[in-house]
Amino acid sequence: MDYFHYKGDEAYCEEVPLRSIYESYGSPTYVYSLATLKRHCERLFDAFSSYRTMLCFAVKANSSIAYLKEVFSSGYGADVVSVGELERSLKAGIDPKKIVFSGVGKRAEEMTRAMKLGIYSFNVESAFELDLLAEISSSLNCSVNICLRVNPDIDAKTNPKITTGLDATKFGMRLAQIEPLLPIIRDHKQLNLVGVACHIGSQMIDMEPLKNAASFMVRMAGDLVQSGFPIKLINMGGGLGIKYRDEVPPSLDEYANVLLNAIRPTGLQLVIEPGRVVAGNTGVLLSSVIGVKSTESKNFIILDGSMTEFMRPAFYNSYHDIEPVKSDLSGNGTEIFDFVGPVCESSDVLGLDRSLHRPQAGDLFYIRGCGAYGASMASNYNSRVRPCEVMVDGSTIDVIKEREALEDLWRLERF
Ligand code: LLP
């Protein structure tokens, strides 16, 4: 459920016509709906309200500071994977005690900064990370909470590029790799092993793998408790899928039940790191047509938005609805078009084989489902400036990130 809708034949975000955003701020522009974001934050909270659960937003999904402010003010903590995400979260007003630090290769200076802030926990993903954490915590004389990130070798049944819980992926550690670390942890007085963590993949629709992963984690936590470690939490990562096209994801309650049925009997705290389910449908990418052209086999609509603003279709072959801002572009007499951007790559696609009336230069479209892994994955490839981002709240529009200027492209260069 979101607040992007039509009034008559004009597309709106809440009370604001998308056309007026284009007129004030140009395109391509990310448009977020605050009402949608608040609703998603609340609904997910509610689904877990019957049990001690800490919800840490996966900052990688949308890391714009004004956006994060809204998420954190709804009571969420943060799952960060770099010092950049950590500092952004602090700027957005997070309490460091609500930060979990994941990531497969944390650098010493990142660990040091997080440790000095007293974050909630580090998800340790390898033996070398444990060594480094031990060394830094000793030299700072600072005790630190750690969770061991496990790779349970469970197939999340999602796109291979966002599968993270298989033995062939770089994430976490297998049990055999963890066992020899336990004596080291036990002997190190600054390292507190407080939990176990996993994240088996993203955009999961089938809950069976998550259920299996939860059972695995419960067994592992139980074994650690038996061995005398004061385990107090199980972190199940993020990963709940959303509907982009014809997926039928579980309801939030069904998702919560899968996790809570497994975790509740342990009495341990549950931590989750949701990203997409919170942010995905809170945003669209508004884009205008530069021109339309045809080859013998294809018709192309060339938008001013591209893979540099929104990488998902190019990178994951992902499907996103693309809607006209003025809806009378669809109807009888349609043709089949590919929506593409101006970037010099054949992979620069935004939508393939879409049926619509032939548009004209200047017509506006908006791409749905861009609130997660949209702006946060934007790049400057082809020396394109990164887009403007606006947050709509009822009938007001706040620019939360200005469009980059050309000068920003070479601001750090020396020549
Ligand atoms: N926790 C960890 C440790 C993660 O690696 C991720 C996502 C999450 C939580 C949040 O997962 P979510 O709830 O959003 O599924 N760029 C890709 C998605 C990459 C996800 C990476 N890790 C995409 O656009 O589909």
CSV table of C-alpha atoms and ligand atoms in Angstrom, one decimal:
chain,number,residue,atom,x,y,z
A,1,MET,CA,0.0,0.0,0.0
A,2,ASP,CA,1.4,3.4,-1.0
A,3,TYR,CA,0.3,6.9,-1.6
A,4,PHE,CA,1.2,7.2,-5.3
A,5,HIS,CA,-2.2,7.4,-7.1
A,6,TYR,CA,-4.1,9.1,-9.9
A,7,LYS,CA,-6.6,12.0,-9.5
A,8,GLY,CA,-8.4,12.0,-12.9
A,9,ASP,CA,-5.6,11.3,-15.3
A,10,GLU,CA,-2.8,13.0,-13.3
A,11,ALA,CA,-0.4,11.0,-11.1
A,12,TYR,CA,0.1,12.3,-7.6
A,13,CYS,CA,2.3,11.6,-4.6
A,14,GLU,CA,0.0,12.2,-1.7
A,15,GLU,CA,-1.5,15.6,-2.5
A,16,VAL,CA,1.2,16.7,-4.9
A,17,PRO,CA,0.9,16.3,-8.6
A,18,LEU,CA,4.1,14.7,-9.9
A,19,ARG,CA,4.1,17.2,-12.8
A,20,SER,CA,4.5,20.1,-10.3
A,21,ILE,CA,7.6,18.4,-8.9
A,22,TYR,CA,9.0,18.2,-12.3
A,23,GLU,CA,8.2,21.8,-13.0
A,24,SER,CA,10.0,22.9,-9.8
A,25,TYR,CA,12.9,20.5,-9.6
A,26,GLY,CA,13.3,18.9,-13.1
A,27,SER,CA,14.1,15.3,-13.7
A,28,PRO,CA,15.3,12.6,-13.1
A,29,THR,CA,14.1,13.1,-9.5
A,30,TYR,CA,13.4,10.6,-6.7
A,31,VAL,CA,10.0,11.3,-5.1
A,32,TYR,CA,9.3,9.8,-1.6
A,33,SER,CA,6.0,9.7,0.2
A,34,LEU,CA,6.4,10.3,3.9
A,35,ALA,CA,2.9,8.9,4.6
A,36,THR,CA,3.9,5.7,2.9
A,37,LEU,CA,7.2,5.5,4.8
A,38,LYS,CA,5.5,6.1,8.2
A,39,ARG,CA,2.9,3.6,7.4
A,40,HIS,CA,5.5,0.9,6.5
A,41,CYS,CA,7.6,1.6,9.6
A,42,GLU,CA,4.5,1.3,11.8
A,43,ARG,CA,3.1,-1.8,10.2
A,44,LEU,CA,6.3,-3.7,10.6
A,45,PHE,CA,6.7,-2.6,14.2
A,46,ASP,CA,3.1,-3.7,14.9
A,47,ALA,CA,3.8,-7.1,13.4
A,48,PHE,CA,6.5,-7.7,16.0
A,49,SER,CA,4.9,-5.9,18.9
A,50,SER,CA,4.0,-9.1,20.8
A,51,TYR,CA,7.7,-9.9,21.3
A,52,ARG,CA,11.0,-8.2,22.3
A,53,THR,CA,12.2,-7.3,18.9
A,54,MET,CA,14.7,-4.7,17.8
A,55,LEU,CA,14.2,-3.4,14.3
A,56,CYS,CA,17.3,-2.0,12.7
A,57,PHE,CA,16.8,-0.4,9.3
A,58,ALA,CA,19.3,-1.6,6.7
A,59,VAL,CA,20.8,1.8,5.9
A,60,LYS,CA,22.1,0.6,2.5
A,61,ALA,CA,18.5,0.5,1.3
A,62,ASN,CA,18.1,4.2,1.5
A,63,SER,CA,20.8,6.3,3.1
A,64,SER,CA,19.6,9.8,2.6
A,65,ILE,CA,19.9,11.6,5.9
A,66,ALA,CA,16.4,13.2,5.9
A,67,TYR,CA,14.9,9.8,5.0
A,68,LEU,CA,16.8,8.1,7.8
A,69,LYS,CA,15.6,10.7,10.3
A,70,GLU,CA,12.1,9.7,9.6
A,71,VAL,CA,12.9,6.0,10.0
A,72,PHE,CA,14.8,6.5,13.2
A,73,SER,CA,12.1,8.8,14.7
A,74,SER,CA,9.7,5.8,14.2
A,75,GLY,CA,11.8,3.9,16.7
A,76,TYR,CA,14.1,2.0,14.4
A,77,GLY,CA,17.7,1.3,15.0
A,78,ALA,CA,20.3,1.0,12.2
A,79,ASP,CA,22.1,-1.8,10.4
A,80,VAL,CA,25.2,-0.3,8.9
A,81,VAL,CA,28.0,-1.8,6.8
A,82,SER,CA,30.5,1.1,6.6
A,83,VAL,CA,31.7,4.1,8.6
A,84,GLY,CA,29.9,6.2,6.0
A,85,GLU,CA,26.6,4.6,6.8
A,86,LEU,CA,27.5,4.9,10.5
A,87,GLU,CA,28.1,8.7,10.2
A,88,ARG,CA,25.0,9.2,8.2
A,89,SER,CA,23.0,7.5,10.8
A,90,LEU,CA,24.5,9.7,13.5
A,91,LYS,CA,23.7,12.8,11.5
A,92,ALA,CA,20.1,11.5,11.3
A,93,GLY,CA,20.0,11.5,15.1
A,94,ILE,CA,20.4,7.8,15.9
A,95,ASP,CA,21.4,6.6,19.4
A,96,PRO,CA,24.6,4.7,18.8
A,97,LYS,CA,23.3,2.0,21.2
A,98,LYS,CA,20.8,1.1,18.4
A,99,ILE,CA,23.4,0.5,15.8
A,100,VAL,CA,24.5,-3.0,14.6
A,101,PHE,CA,27.5,-3.1,12.4
A,102,SER,CA,27.4,-5.8,9.7
A,103,GLY,CA,29.6,-6.2,6.6
A,104,VAL,CA,32.1,-8.7,5.3
A,105,GLY,CA,35.2,-6.6,5.6
A,106,LYS,CA,35.3,-3.9,8.3
A,107,ARG,CA,38.5,-1.9,8.4
A,108,ALA,CA,40.3,-1.1,11.7
A,109,GLU,CA,39.4,2.6,11.7
A,110,GLU,CA,35.7,1.7,11.1
A,111,MET,CA,35.8,-0.7,14.0
A,112,THR,CA,37.5,1.9,16.2
A,113,ARG,CA,35.0,4.6,15.5
A,114,ALA,CA,32.1,2.3,16.2
A,115,MET,CA,33.6,0.9,19.3
A,116,LYS,CA,34.3,4.3,20.8
A,117,LEU,CA,30.6,5.2,20.1
A,118,GLY,CA,29.5,2.1,22.1
A,119,ILE,CA,27.3,0.6,19.4
A,120,TYR,CA,24.9,-2.3,20.2
A,121,SER,CA,26.9,-5.0,18.5
A,122,PHE,CA,29.3,-6.0,15.7
A,123,ASN,CA,28.3,-8.9,13.5
A,124,VAL,CA,31.6,-10.7,13.1
A,125,GLU,CA,31.9,-12.4,9.7
A,126,SER,CA,35.4,-14.0,9.8
A,127,ALA,CA,38.3,-15.0,11.9
A,128,PHE,CA,40.4,-12.1,10.8
A,129,GLU,CA,37.7,-9.7,11.9
A,130,LEU,CA,37.6,-11.3,15.3
A,131,ASP,CA,41.4,-10.9,15.6
A,132,LEU,CA,41.1,-7.3,14.7
A,133,LEU,CA,38.2,-6.6,17.0
A,134,ALA,CA,40.1,-8.3,19.9
A,135,GLU,CA,43.2,-6.2,19.2
A,136,ILE,CA,41.3,-2.9,19.0
A,137,SER,CA,39.2,-3.6,22.1
A,138,SER,CA,42.3,-4.4,24.1
A,139,SER,CA,44.2,-1.3,23.0
A,140,LEU,CA,41.2,0.9,23.7
A,141,ASN,CA,40.4,-1.1,26.8
A,142,CYS,CA,36.8,-1.1,25.6
A,143,SER,CA,34.4,-4.0,26.0
A,144,VAL,CA,32.5,-4.8,22.9
A,145,ASN,CA,29.4,-6.9,22.1
A,146,ILE,CA,29.7,-9.3,19.2
A,147,CYS,CA,27.4,-11.6,17.3
A,148,LEU,CA,28.8,-14.3,15.1
A,149,ARG,CA,27.4,-14.1,11.6
A,150,VAL,CA,26.7,-17.6,10.5
A,151,ASN,CA,26.5,-18.9,6.9
A,152,PRO,CA,23.9,-21.7,7.3
A,153,ASP,CA,24.2,-22.8,3.6
A,154,ILE,CA,20.5,-22.3,3.0
A,155,ASP,CA,19.3,-21.3,-0.4
A,156,ALA,CA,17.0,-18.2,0.0
A,157,LYS,CA,15.4,-19.0,-3.4
A,158,THR,CA,15.9,-15.5,-4.7
A,159,ASN,CA,18.0,-13.8,-7.4
A,160,PRO,CA,21.6,-15.3,-7.1
A,161,LYS,CA,23.1,-11.8,-7.0
A,162,ILE,CA,21.3,-11.1,-3.7
A,163,THR,CA,21.7,-14.6,-2.2
A,164,THR,CA,24.0,-14.5,0.8
A,165,GLY,CA,23.4,-17.6,2.9
A,166,LEU,CA,25.1,-20.3,0.7
A,167,ASP,CA,28.5,-21.8,1.2
A,168,ALA,CA,29.6,-20.4,-2.1
A,169,THR,CA,29.0,-16.8,-1.0
A,170,LYS,CA,31.4,-14.7,1.0
A,171,PHE,CA,29.1,-13.9,3.9
A,172,GLY,CA,29.4,-15.1,7.4
A,173,MET,CA,31.1,-18.2,8.7
A,174,ARG,CA,30.2,-21.9,8.6
A,175,LEU,CA,29.9,-23.7,12.0
A,176,ALA,CA,33.3,-25.4,11.4
A,177,GLN,CA,35.0,-22.1,11.1
A,178,ILE,CA,33.3,-20.7,14.2
A,179,GLU,CA,34.2,-23.5,16.6
A,180,PRO,CA,37.9,-22.7,16.8
A,181,LEU,CA,37.0,-19.1,17.6
A,182,LEU,CA,35.1,-19.9,20.7
A,183,PRO,CA,38.0,-20.4,23.0
A,184,ILE,CA,39.6,-17.2,21.7
A,185,ILE,CA,36.4,-15.3,22.6
A,186,ARG,CA,36.1,-17.0,26.0
A,187,ASP,CA,39.7,-16.0,26.9
A,188,HIS,CA,39.3,-12.4,25.7
A,189,LYS,CA,37.8,-10.3,28.5
A,190,GLN,CA,36.7,-7.4,26.3
A,191,LEU,CA,34.8,-9.5,23.8
A,192,ASN,CA,31.2,-10.3,24.9
A,193,LEU,CA,29.6,-12.9,22.7
A,194,VAL,CA,26.0,-11.8,23.0
A,195,GLY,CA,24.4,-13.3,19.9
A,196,VAL,CA,24.2,-15.0,16.6
A,197,ALA,CA,23.4,-13.4,13.3
A,198,CYS,CA,22.5,-14.4,9.8
A,199,HIS,CA,21.1,-12.9,6.6
A,200,ILE,CA,20.4,-15.4,3.9
A,201,GLY,CA,19.2,-13.2,1.1
A,202,SER,CA,17.1,-10.3,-0.1
A,203,GLN,CA,13.7,-10.1,-1.9
A,204,MET,CA,12.6,-13.4,-0.3
A,205,ILE,CA,9.1,-14.5,-1.2
A,206,ASP,CA,9.1,-18.1,0.0
A,207,MET,CA,9.4,-18.2,3.8
A,208,GLU,CA,10.5,-21.8,4.0
A,209,PRO,CA,14.3,-21.0,3.8
A,210,LEU,CA,13.9,-18.3,6.5
A,211,LYS,CA,12.0,-20.7,8.7
A,212,ASN,CA,14.9,-23.2,8.3
A,213,ALA,CA,17.4,-20.5,9.0
A,214,ALA,CA,15.6,-19.5,12.1
A,215,SER,CA,15.6,-23.1,13.4
A,216,PHE,CA,19.3,-23.4,12.6
A,217,MET,CA,20.0,-20.2,14.5
A,218,VAL,CA,17.9,-21.3,17.5
A,219,ARG,CA,19.9,-24.5,17.7
A,220,MET,CA,23.2,-22.7,17.4
A,221,ALA,CA,22.2,-20.2,20.1
A,222,GLY,CA,21.2,-23.1,22.4
A,223,ASP,CA,24.5,-24.8,21.9
A,224,LEU,CA,26.4,-21.6,22.7
A,225,VAL,CA,24.3,-21.1,25.9
A,226,GLN,CA,25.1,-24.7,26.8
A,227,SER,CA,28.8,-24.0,26.4
A,228,GLY,CA,28.4,-21.1,28.9
A,229,PHE,CA,28.2,-18.1,26.6
A,230,PRO,CA,25.6,-15.4,27.8
A,231,ILE,CA,23.7,-15.3,24.5
A,232,LYS,CA,20.9,-12.8,24.6
A,233,LEU,CA,19.9,-12.2,21.0
A,234,ILE,CA,19.3,-13.8,17.6
A,235,ASN,CA,19.7,-11.5,14.6
A,236,MET,CA,17.8,-12.8,11.6
A,237,GLY,CA,18.9,-10.0,9.1
A,238,GLY,CA,16.5,-8.6,6.6
A,239,GLY,CA,15.3,-10.0,3.3
A,240,LEU,CA,11.5,-9.9,3.2
A,241,GLY,CA,10.4,-9.5,-0.4
A,242,ILE,CA,7.9,-7.0,-1.8
A,243,LYS,CA,5.6,-7.0,-4.8
A,244,TYR,CA,7.2,-5.4,-7.8
A,245,ARG,CA,5.2,-7.2,-10.4
A,246,ASP,CA,3.3,-10.5,-9.7
A,247,GLU,CA,5.2,-11.7,-6.7
A,248,VAL,CA,3.0,-12.7,-3.8
A,249,PRO,CA,5.0,-12.0,-0.7
A,250,PRO,CA,3.8,-13.1,2.7
A,251,SER,CA,2.0,-10.5,4.9
A,252,LEU,CA,3.9,-8.8,7.6
A,253,ASP,CA,2.1,-11.0,10.2
A,254,GLU,CA,3.0,-14.2,8.3
A,255,TYR,CA,6.6,-13.0,8.1
A,256,ALA,CA,6.7,-12.1,11.8
A,257,ASN,CA,5.1,-15.5,12.7
A,258,VAL,CA,7.8,-17.4,10.9
A,259,LEU,CA,10.4,-15.7,13.0
A,260,LEU,CA,8.5,-15.4,16.3
A,261,ASN,CA,7.4,-19.1,16.2
A,262,ALA,CA,11.1,-20.1,16.2
A,263,ILE,CA,12.5,-17.4,18.5
A,264,ARG,CA,9.8,-16.9,21.1
A,265,PRO,CA,10.4,-20.3,22.9
A,266,THR,CA,14.1,-19.3,23.4
A,267,GLY,CA,13.2,-16.1,25.3
A,268,LEU,CA,16.1,-14.4,23.5
A,269,GLN,CA,15.7,-11.0,21.9
A,270,LEU,CA,15.0,-11.0,18.2
A,271,VAL,CA,16.9,-8.4,16.0
A,272,ILE,CA,15.9,-7.9,12.4
A,273,GLU,CA,17.5,-5.7,9.7
A,274,PRO,CA,14.7,-4.8,7.2
A,275,GLY,CA,15.5,-2.6,4.3
A,276,ARG,CA,13.4,-3.2,1.2
A,277,VAL,CA,10.1,-4.0,2.9
A,278,VAL,CA,10.3,-0.6,4.7
A,279,ALA,CA,11.6,1.5,1.8
A,280,GLY,CA,10.8,-0.2,-1.5
A,281,ASN,CA,7.4,1.2,-2.2
A,282,THR,CA,8.0,4.6,-0.6
A,283,GLY,CA,9.6,6.1,-3.7
A,284,VAL,CA,9.4,6.5,-7.4
A,285,LEU,CA,11.8,7.9,-10.0
A,286,LEU,CA,10.3,10.7,-12.0
A,287,SER,CA,11.8,10.9,-15.5
A,288,SER,CA,11.0,12.6,-18.8
A,289,VAL,CA,11.3,11.4,-22.3
A,290,ILE,CA,14.3,12.7,-24.3
A,291,GLY,CA,13.2,11.1,-27.5
A,292,VAL,CA,11.7,8.1,-29.1
A,293,LYS,CA,13.4,6.0,-31.8
A,294,SER,CA,12.9,2.7,-33.5
A,295,THR,CA,15.1,0.0,-35.2
A,296,GLU,CA,13.7,-2.7,-37.4
A,297,SER,CA,13.1,-4.9,-34.4
A,298,LYS,CA,12.5,-2.5,-31.4
A,299,ASN,CA,11.0,0.8,-30.3
A,300,PHE,CA,12.9,2.7,-27.7
A,301,ILE,CA,11.8,5.4,-25.3
A,302,ILE,CA,14.9,7.2,-24.2
A,303,LEU,CA,14.4,8.7,-20.7
A,304,ASP,CA,16.5,11.2,-18.9
A,305,GLY,CA,16.8,8.7,-16.1
A,306,SER,CA,19.1,5.7,-16.6
A,307,MET,CA,21.0,2.9,-14.9
A,308,THR,CA,23.1,5.6,-13.1
A,309,GLU,CA,20.1,6.8,-11.2
A,310,PHE,CA,18.5,3.5,-10.9
A,311,MET,CA,20.6,0.4,-11.3
A,312,ARG,CA,18.3,-2.4,-10.4
A,313,PRO,CA,16.9,-3.3,-13.8
A,314,ALA,CA,20.3,-3.3,-15.4
A,315,PHE,CA,22.0,-5.2,-12.6
A,316,TYR,CA,19.3,-7.7,-11.5
A,317,ASN,CA,17.0,-7.8,-14.5
A,318,SER,CA,14.4,-6.6,-12.1
A,319,TYR,CA,11.0,-5.5,-13.2
A,320,HIS,CA,9.5,-2.1,-12.2
A,321,ASP,CA,6.2,-0.7,-13.3
A,322,ILE,CA,6.6,2.5,-15.4
A,323,GLU,CA,3.6,4.7,-15.4
A,324,PRO,CA,2.8,7.8,-17.3
A,325,VAL,CA,2.3,11.0,-15.3
A,326,LYS,CA,-0.6,11.8,-17.5
A,327,SER,CA,-2.5,8.6,-17.9
A,328,ASP,CA,-4.0,9.2,-21.3
A,329,LEU,CA,-0.8,8.0,-22.8
A,330,SER,CA,-2.1,4.5,-22.5
A,331,GLY,CA,-5.2,3.0,-24.2
A,332,ASN,CA,-5.9,1.9,-27.7
A,333,GLY,CA,-3.3,1.9,-30.5
A,334,THR,CA,-0.4,0.9,-28.3
A,335,GLU,CA,3.0,-0.3,-29.4
A,336,ILE,CA,5.7,-2.2,-27.6
A,337,PHE,CA,8.6,-0.2,-26.3
A,338,ASP,CA,11.8,-0.6,-24.2
A,339,PHE,CA,12.4,2.2,-21.7
A,340,VAL,CA,16.1,2.9,-21.7
A,341,GLY,CA,18.4,5.6,-20.5
A,342,PRO,CA,21.1,7.7,-22.3
A,343,VAL,CA,24.1,5.8,-20.8
A,344,CYS,CA,26.4,4.1,-23.2
A,345,GLU,CA,25.7,0.5,-22.3
A,346,SER,CA,23.2,-1.8,-23.8
A,347,SER,CA,22.4,-2.9,-20.3
A,348,ASP,CA,21.1,0.6,-19.6
A,349,VAL,CA,17.4,-0.5,-19.5
A,350,LEU,CA,14.7,0.6,-17.1
A,351,GLY,CA,11.8,-1.5,-18.5
A,352,LEU,CA,11.5,-4.0,-21.4
A,353,ASP,CA,8.6,-4.7,-23.7
A,354,ARG,CA,6.1,-2.3,-22.3
A,355,SER,CA,2.9,-1.7,-24.2
A,356,LEU,CA,1.7,2.0,-24.5
A,357,HIS,CA,0.9,4.8,-26.8
A,358,ARG,CA,3.9,6.3,-28.5
A,359,PRO,CA,5.0,9.1,-26.2
A,360,GLN,CA,6.6,12.4,-27.2
A,361,ALA,CA,9.7,14.2,-26.1
A,362,GLY,CA,8.9,15.9,-22.8
A,363,ASP,CA,6.3,13.4,-21.6
A,364,LEU,CA,6.7,12.3,-18.0
A,365,PHE,CA,6.9,8.9,-16.6
A,366,TYR,CA,7.5,7.5,-13.1
A,367,ILE,CA,9.2,4.3,-12.2
A,368,ARG,CA,7.7,2.5,-9.2
A,369,GLY,CA,9.3,0.7,-6.4
A,370,CYS,CA,12.5,2.8,-6.3
A,371,GLY,CA,12.6,3.7,-2.6
A,372,ALA,CA,15.0,0.9,-1.7
A,373,TYR,CA,18.3,0.4,-3.5
A,374,GLY,CA,17.5,3.3,-5.8
A,375,ALA,CA,19.2,6.6,-4.8
A,376,SER,CA,21.6,4.7,-2.5
A,377,MET,CA,23.1,2.8,-5.5
A,378,ALA,CA,23.2,5.8,-7.9
A,379,SER,CA,26.6,6.5,-9.6
A,380,ASN,CA,28.3,9.1,-11.7
A,381,TYR,CA,29.1,6.8,-14.6
A,382,ASN,CA,29.2,8.6,-17.9
A,383,SER,CA,29.8,11.7,-15.8
A,384,ARG,CA,26.2,12.1,-15.0
A,385,VAL,CA,25.2,14.1,-12.0
A,386,ARG,CA,23.3,12.2,-9.3
A,387,PRO,CA,19.6,13.1,-9.1
A,388,CYS,CA,17.5,15.3,-6.9
A,389,GLU,CA,15.5,13.6,-4.1
A,390,VAL,CA,12.3,15.1,-2.6
A,391,MET,CA,10.1,14.0,0.3
A,392,VAL,CA,6.4,14.7,-0.1
A,393,ASP,CA,4.4,15.2,3.1
A,394,GLY,CA,0.7,15.8,2.3
A,395,SER,CA,0.8,18.9,0.1
A,396,THR,CA,4.4,20.0,0.9
A,397,ILE,CA,7.6,19.1,-0.9
A,398,ASP,CA,10.9,19.1,0.8
A,399,VAL,CA,14.1,18.8,-1.2
A,400,ILE,CA,16.1,16.3,0.8
A,401,LYS,CA,19.0,16.1,-1.7
A,402,GLU,CA,19.7,18.6,-4.4
A,403,ARG,CA,20.7,17.5,-7.8
A,404,GLU,CA,24.5,17.4,-8.1
A,405,ALA,CA,26.0,20.3,-10.1
A,406,LEU,CA,28.4,19.6,-12.9
A,407,GLU,CA,31.2,21.1,-10.7
A,408,ASP,CA,30.5,18.4,-8.1
A,409,LEU,CA,31.7,15.8,-10.7
A,410,TRP,CA,35.3,17.1,-10.5
A,411,ARG,CA,35.3,18.8,-7.1
A,412,LEU,CA,37.8,16.2,-5.7
A,413,GLU,CA,40.0,16.0,-8.8
A,414,ARG,CA,43.4,17.7,-9.0
A,415,PHE,CA,44.3,18.9,-12.5
B,1,LLP,N1,21.1,-7.2,6.6
B,1,LLP,C1,22.2,-7.5,5.9
B,1,LLP,C2,23.3,-8.1,6.6
B,1,LLP,C3,22.1,-7.3,4.5
B,1,LLP,O1,23.2,-7.7,3.8
B,1,LLP,C4,21.0,-6.8,3.9
B,1,LLP,C5,20.9,-6.6,2.4
B,1,LLP,C6,19.9,-6.4,4.7
B,1,LLP,C7,20.0,-6.7,6.1
B,1,LLP,C8,18.6,-5.8,4.2
B,1,LLP,O2,18.0,-6.7,3.3
B,1,LLP,P1,16.5,-6.3,2.7
B,1,LLP,O3,15.6,-6.4,3.9
B,1,LLP,O4,16.6,-5.0,2.1
B,1,LLP,O5,16.2,-7.4,1.8
B,1,LLP,N2,20.8,-4.0,-4.0
B,1,LLP,C9,20.0,-5.2,-4.0
B,1,LLP,C10,19.8,-5.7,-2.6
B,1,LLP,C11,21.0,-6.0,-1.9
B,1,LLP,C12,20.8,-6.4,-0.4
B,1,LLP,C13,22.1,-6.5,0.3
B,1,LLP,N3,21.9,-6.9,1.7
B,1,LLP,C14,18.7,-5.0,-4.7
B,1,LLP,O6,18.5,-3.8,-5.2
B,1,LLP,O7,17.9,-5.9,-4.8
